[in-house]
Coordinates of C-alpha atoms in Angstrom, one line a residue:
I1 CA 6.8 -12.8 10.2
T2 CA 10.1 -12.2 11.8
Q3 CA 11.9 -12.8 8.5
R4 CA 9.6 -10.4 6.7
A5 CA 10.2 -7.8 9.4
E6 CA 14.0 -8.4 9.2
K7 CA 13.9 -7.8 5.4
I8 CA 12.2 -4.4 5.9
V9 CA 14.6 -3.4 8.7
A10 CA 17.6 -4.5 6.5
S11 CA 16.6 -1.8 4.0
L12 CA 17.0 0.9 6.7
D13 CA 20.7 0.1 7.1
L14 CA 20.6 0.8 10.9
A15 CA 24.1 0.7 12.5
D16 CA 22.7 0.2 16.0
T17 CA 21.9 -3.5 16.5
N18 CA 19.7 -2.9 19.5
K19 CA 17.6 -0.3 17.5
S20 CA 17.4 -2.7 14.6
N21 CA 16.1 -5.4 16.8
R22 CA 13.5 -3.1 18.4
V23 CA 12.3 -1.9 15.0
R24 CA 12.1 -5.5 13.8
D25 CA 10.1 -6.5 16.8
I26 CA 7.7 -3.5 16.3
I27 CA 7.1 -4.5 12.7
A28 CA 6.7 -8.2 13.5
Q29 CA 4.2 -7.3 16.3
Q30 CA 2.3 -5.2 13.8
Y31 CA 2.0 -8.2 11.5
R32 CA 0.7 -10.3 14.4
D33 CA -1.8 -7.7 15.6
L34 CA -3.1 -7.1 12.1
S35 CA -3.4 -10.9 11.5
R36 CA -5.4 -11.3 14.8
I37 CA -7.9 -8.5 13.8
H38 CA -8.3 -9.8 10.2
E39 CA -8.8 -13.4 11.4
E40 CA -11.5 -12.3 13.8
R41 CA -13.1 -10.2 11.1
D42 CA -12.9 -13.0 8.5
A43 CA -14.5 -15.4 11.0
Q44 CA -17.4 -13.0 11.5
I45 CA -17.7 -12.6 7.8
K46 CA -17.9 -16.3 7.3
S47 CA -20.4 -16.8 10.0
A48 CA -22.5 -13.9 8.6
R49 CA -22.5 -15.4 5.2
E50 CA -23.5 -18.8 6.5
A51 CA -26.3 -17.2 8.6
A52 CA -27.6 -15.2 5.6
G53 CA -27.7 -18.3 3.4
T54 CA -29.0 -17.4 -0.1
N55 CA -30.1 -13.9 1.0
R56 CA -27.4 -11.9 -0.8
V57 CA -28.6 -8.6 0.5
A58 CA -28.4 -9.8 4.1
A59 CA -25.0 -11.4 3.4
T60 CA -23.6 -8.2 1.9
A61 CA -24.9 -6.1 4.8
A62 CA -23.4 -8.5 7.3
V63 CA -20.0 -8.5 5.6
E64 CA -19.9 -4.7 5.5
A65 CA -20.9 -4.6 9.2
A66 CA -18.1 -7.0 10.1
R67 CA -15.6 -4.8 8.1
A68 CA -16.9 -1.6 9.7
A69 CA -16.7 -3.2 13.2
A70 CA -13.0 -4.0 12.6
Q71 CA -12.0 -0.6 11.2
P72 CA -11.8 1.3 14.5
R73 CA -9.4 -1.3 15.8
L74 CA -7.3 -1.2 12.6
D75 CA -7.2 2.6 12.8
Q76 CA -6.1 2.6 16.4
L77 CA -3.4 -0.1 15.7
H78 CA -2.2 2.0 12.7
A79 CA -1.7 5.1 14.8
E80 CA 0.0 3.2 17.6
F81 CA 2.3 1.4 15.2
L82 CA 3.4 4.7 13.6
A83 CA 4.0 6.3 17.0
R84 CA 6.2 3.3 18.0
L85 CA 8.1 3.5 14.8
S86 CA 8.5 7.3 15.0
A87 CA 10.0 6.9 18.5
E88 CA 12.8 4.8 16.9
L89 CA 13.2 6.2 13.4
S90 CA 13.4 9.4 11.4
P91 CA 10.3 10.4 9.3
E92 CA 12.1 9.2 6.1
Q93 CA 12.8 5.8 7.7
V94 CA 9.2 5.5 8.7
V95 CA 8.3 6.0 5.1
Q96 CA 10.8 3.3 4.1
V97 CA 9.0 0.9 6.5
K98 CA 5.6 1.8 5.0
D99 CA 7.0 1.1 1.6
G100 CA 8.4 -2.2 2.8
L101 CA 5.0 -3.2 4.1
T102 CA 3.4 -2.4 0.8
Y103 CA 6.2 -3.8 -1.6
G104 CA 7.3 -0.3 -2.8
V105 CA 4.1 0.0 -4.9
V106 CA 3.9 3.8 -4.4
Q107 CA 7.1 4.6 -6.2
I108 CA 6.8 1.8 -8.8
T109 CA 3.3 3.0 -9.8
Y110 CA 4.3 6.7 -9.8
N111 CA 7.2 5.9 -12.1
V112 CA 4.9 4.0 -14.4
Y113 CA 2.5 7.0 -14.6
L114 CA 5.5 9.3 -15.4
K115 CA 6.5 7.0 -18.3
M116 CA 2.9 6.7 -19.5
F117 CA 2.3 10.5 -19.4
P118 CA 5.7 12.4 -19.6
D119 CA 3.9 15.7 -20.0
L120 CA 2.0 15.6 -16.7
T121 CA 1.9 19.0 -14.9
D122 CA 3.5 19.4 -11.5
A123 CA 0.0 19.7 -10.0
Q124 CA -1.1 16.4 -11.7
K125 CA 2.1 14.7 -10.5
N126 CA 1.4 15.9 -6.9
Q127 CA -2.2 14.7 -7.1
I128 CA -1.1 11.2 -8.3
M129 CA 1.5 11.0 -5.5
D130 CA -1.0 12.1 -2.9
W131 CA -3.4 9.4 -3.9
L132 CA -0.7 6.8 -3.9
I133 CA 0.4 7.8 -0.5
E134 CA -3.2 7.7 0.7
A135 CA -3.5 4.2 -0.8
R136 CA -0.3 3.1 1.0
E137 CA -1.7 4.2 4.4
I138 CA -4.8 2.0 3.8
A139 CA -2.9 -0.9 2.2
M140 CA -0.4 -1.3 5.0
D141 CA -3.2 -2.4 7.3
Q142 CA -4.5 -5.1 5.0
G143 CA -4.1 -8.7 5.8
T144 CA -2.8 -10.2 2.5
S145 CA -0.8 -9.2 -0.5
N146 CA -3.9 -9.4 -2.7
E147 CA -5.8 -7.1 -0.3
K148 CA -2.9 -4.6 -0.4
H149 CA -2.8 -4.6 -4.2
A150 CA -6.6 -4.3 -4.3
V151 CA -6.4 -1.0 -2.4
F152 CA -3.8 0.3 -4.9
G153 CA -6.0 -1.0 -7.8
K154 CA -8.9 1.1 -6.5
Y155 CA -6.7 4.2 -6.4
K156 CA -5.2 3.5 -9.8
G157 CA -8.8 3.6 -11.1
R158 CA -9.3 6.9 -9.4
I159 CA -6.0 8.2 -11.0
N160 CA -7.0 6.9 -14.4
N161 CA -10.4 8.6 -14.2
Y162 CA -8.7 11.8 -13.1
L163 CA -6.3 11.7 -16.1
V164 CA -9.0 10.9 -18.6
K165 CA -11.0 13.8 -17.3
A166 CA -7.9 16.0 -17.8
G167 CA -7.7 14.9 -21.5
Y168 CA -5.1 12.1 -21.3
D169 CA -5.6 9.0 -23.5
L170 CA -4.9 5.8 -21.6
K171 CA -4.3 3.9 -24.8
Q172 CA -1.6 6.4 -25.7
G173 CA -0.2 6.2 -22.2
E174 CA 0.1 2.4 -22.6
A175 CA 1.9 2.9 -25.9
N176 CA 4.2 5.4 -24.3
L177 CA 5.0 2.9 -21.5
K178 CA 5.7 0.1 -24.0
K179 CA 8.0 2.5 -26.0
A180 CA 9.8 3.4 -22.8
G181 CA 10.2 -0.2 -21.9
Q182 CA 11.6 -1.0 -25.4
A183 CA 14.0 1.9 -25.2
A184 CA 15.3 0.8 -21.9
S185 CA 16.0 -2.7 -23.1
E186 CA 17.8 -1.7 -26.3
P187 CA 21.6 -1.6 -26.2
E188 CA 23.2 1.8 -26.5
Q189 CA 24.7 2.7 -29.9
N190 CA 28.2 4.2 -29.8

């Protein structure tokens, strides 16, 4: 956990060692606190599934209840974490920490959409970025890499539906992405 936190802090390029250590400790504690909440929730889910046996409706309801019970604690932890970070870092640096917690998926995904659909309007670009930022806020509180990526996957589905509704062809977008990848890998001709 400390190594993961140190890696995120290293990207901030903080000159003050004491501040760097404080931020590292805030991030590491966030990982520990999230883990504790997720472990308790997962134990409740496991117990609920066992108690429900073959009754899938009861099992699903119990799983959702366990998730719903954990959410207020996650929301409070999220707000407290951001407040502690904000006391140490600039708003831009807080965003860098959020990106570090979520593997930089916001910018990576946004850049892919720009390559897929180079003619997006500014309003469409803004909507895509808004949804990706919303996904990041949720993903940063997830317990595992897979859970974080699942949140982004859900939002990518929302973005894809939005683009299809606006008349964009996803197959053409994939072709555009492939072309952009090929162009980037071809050596320049002089």
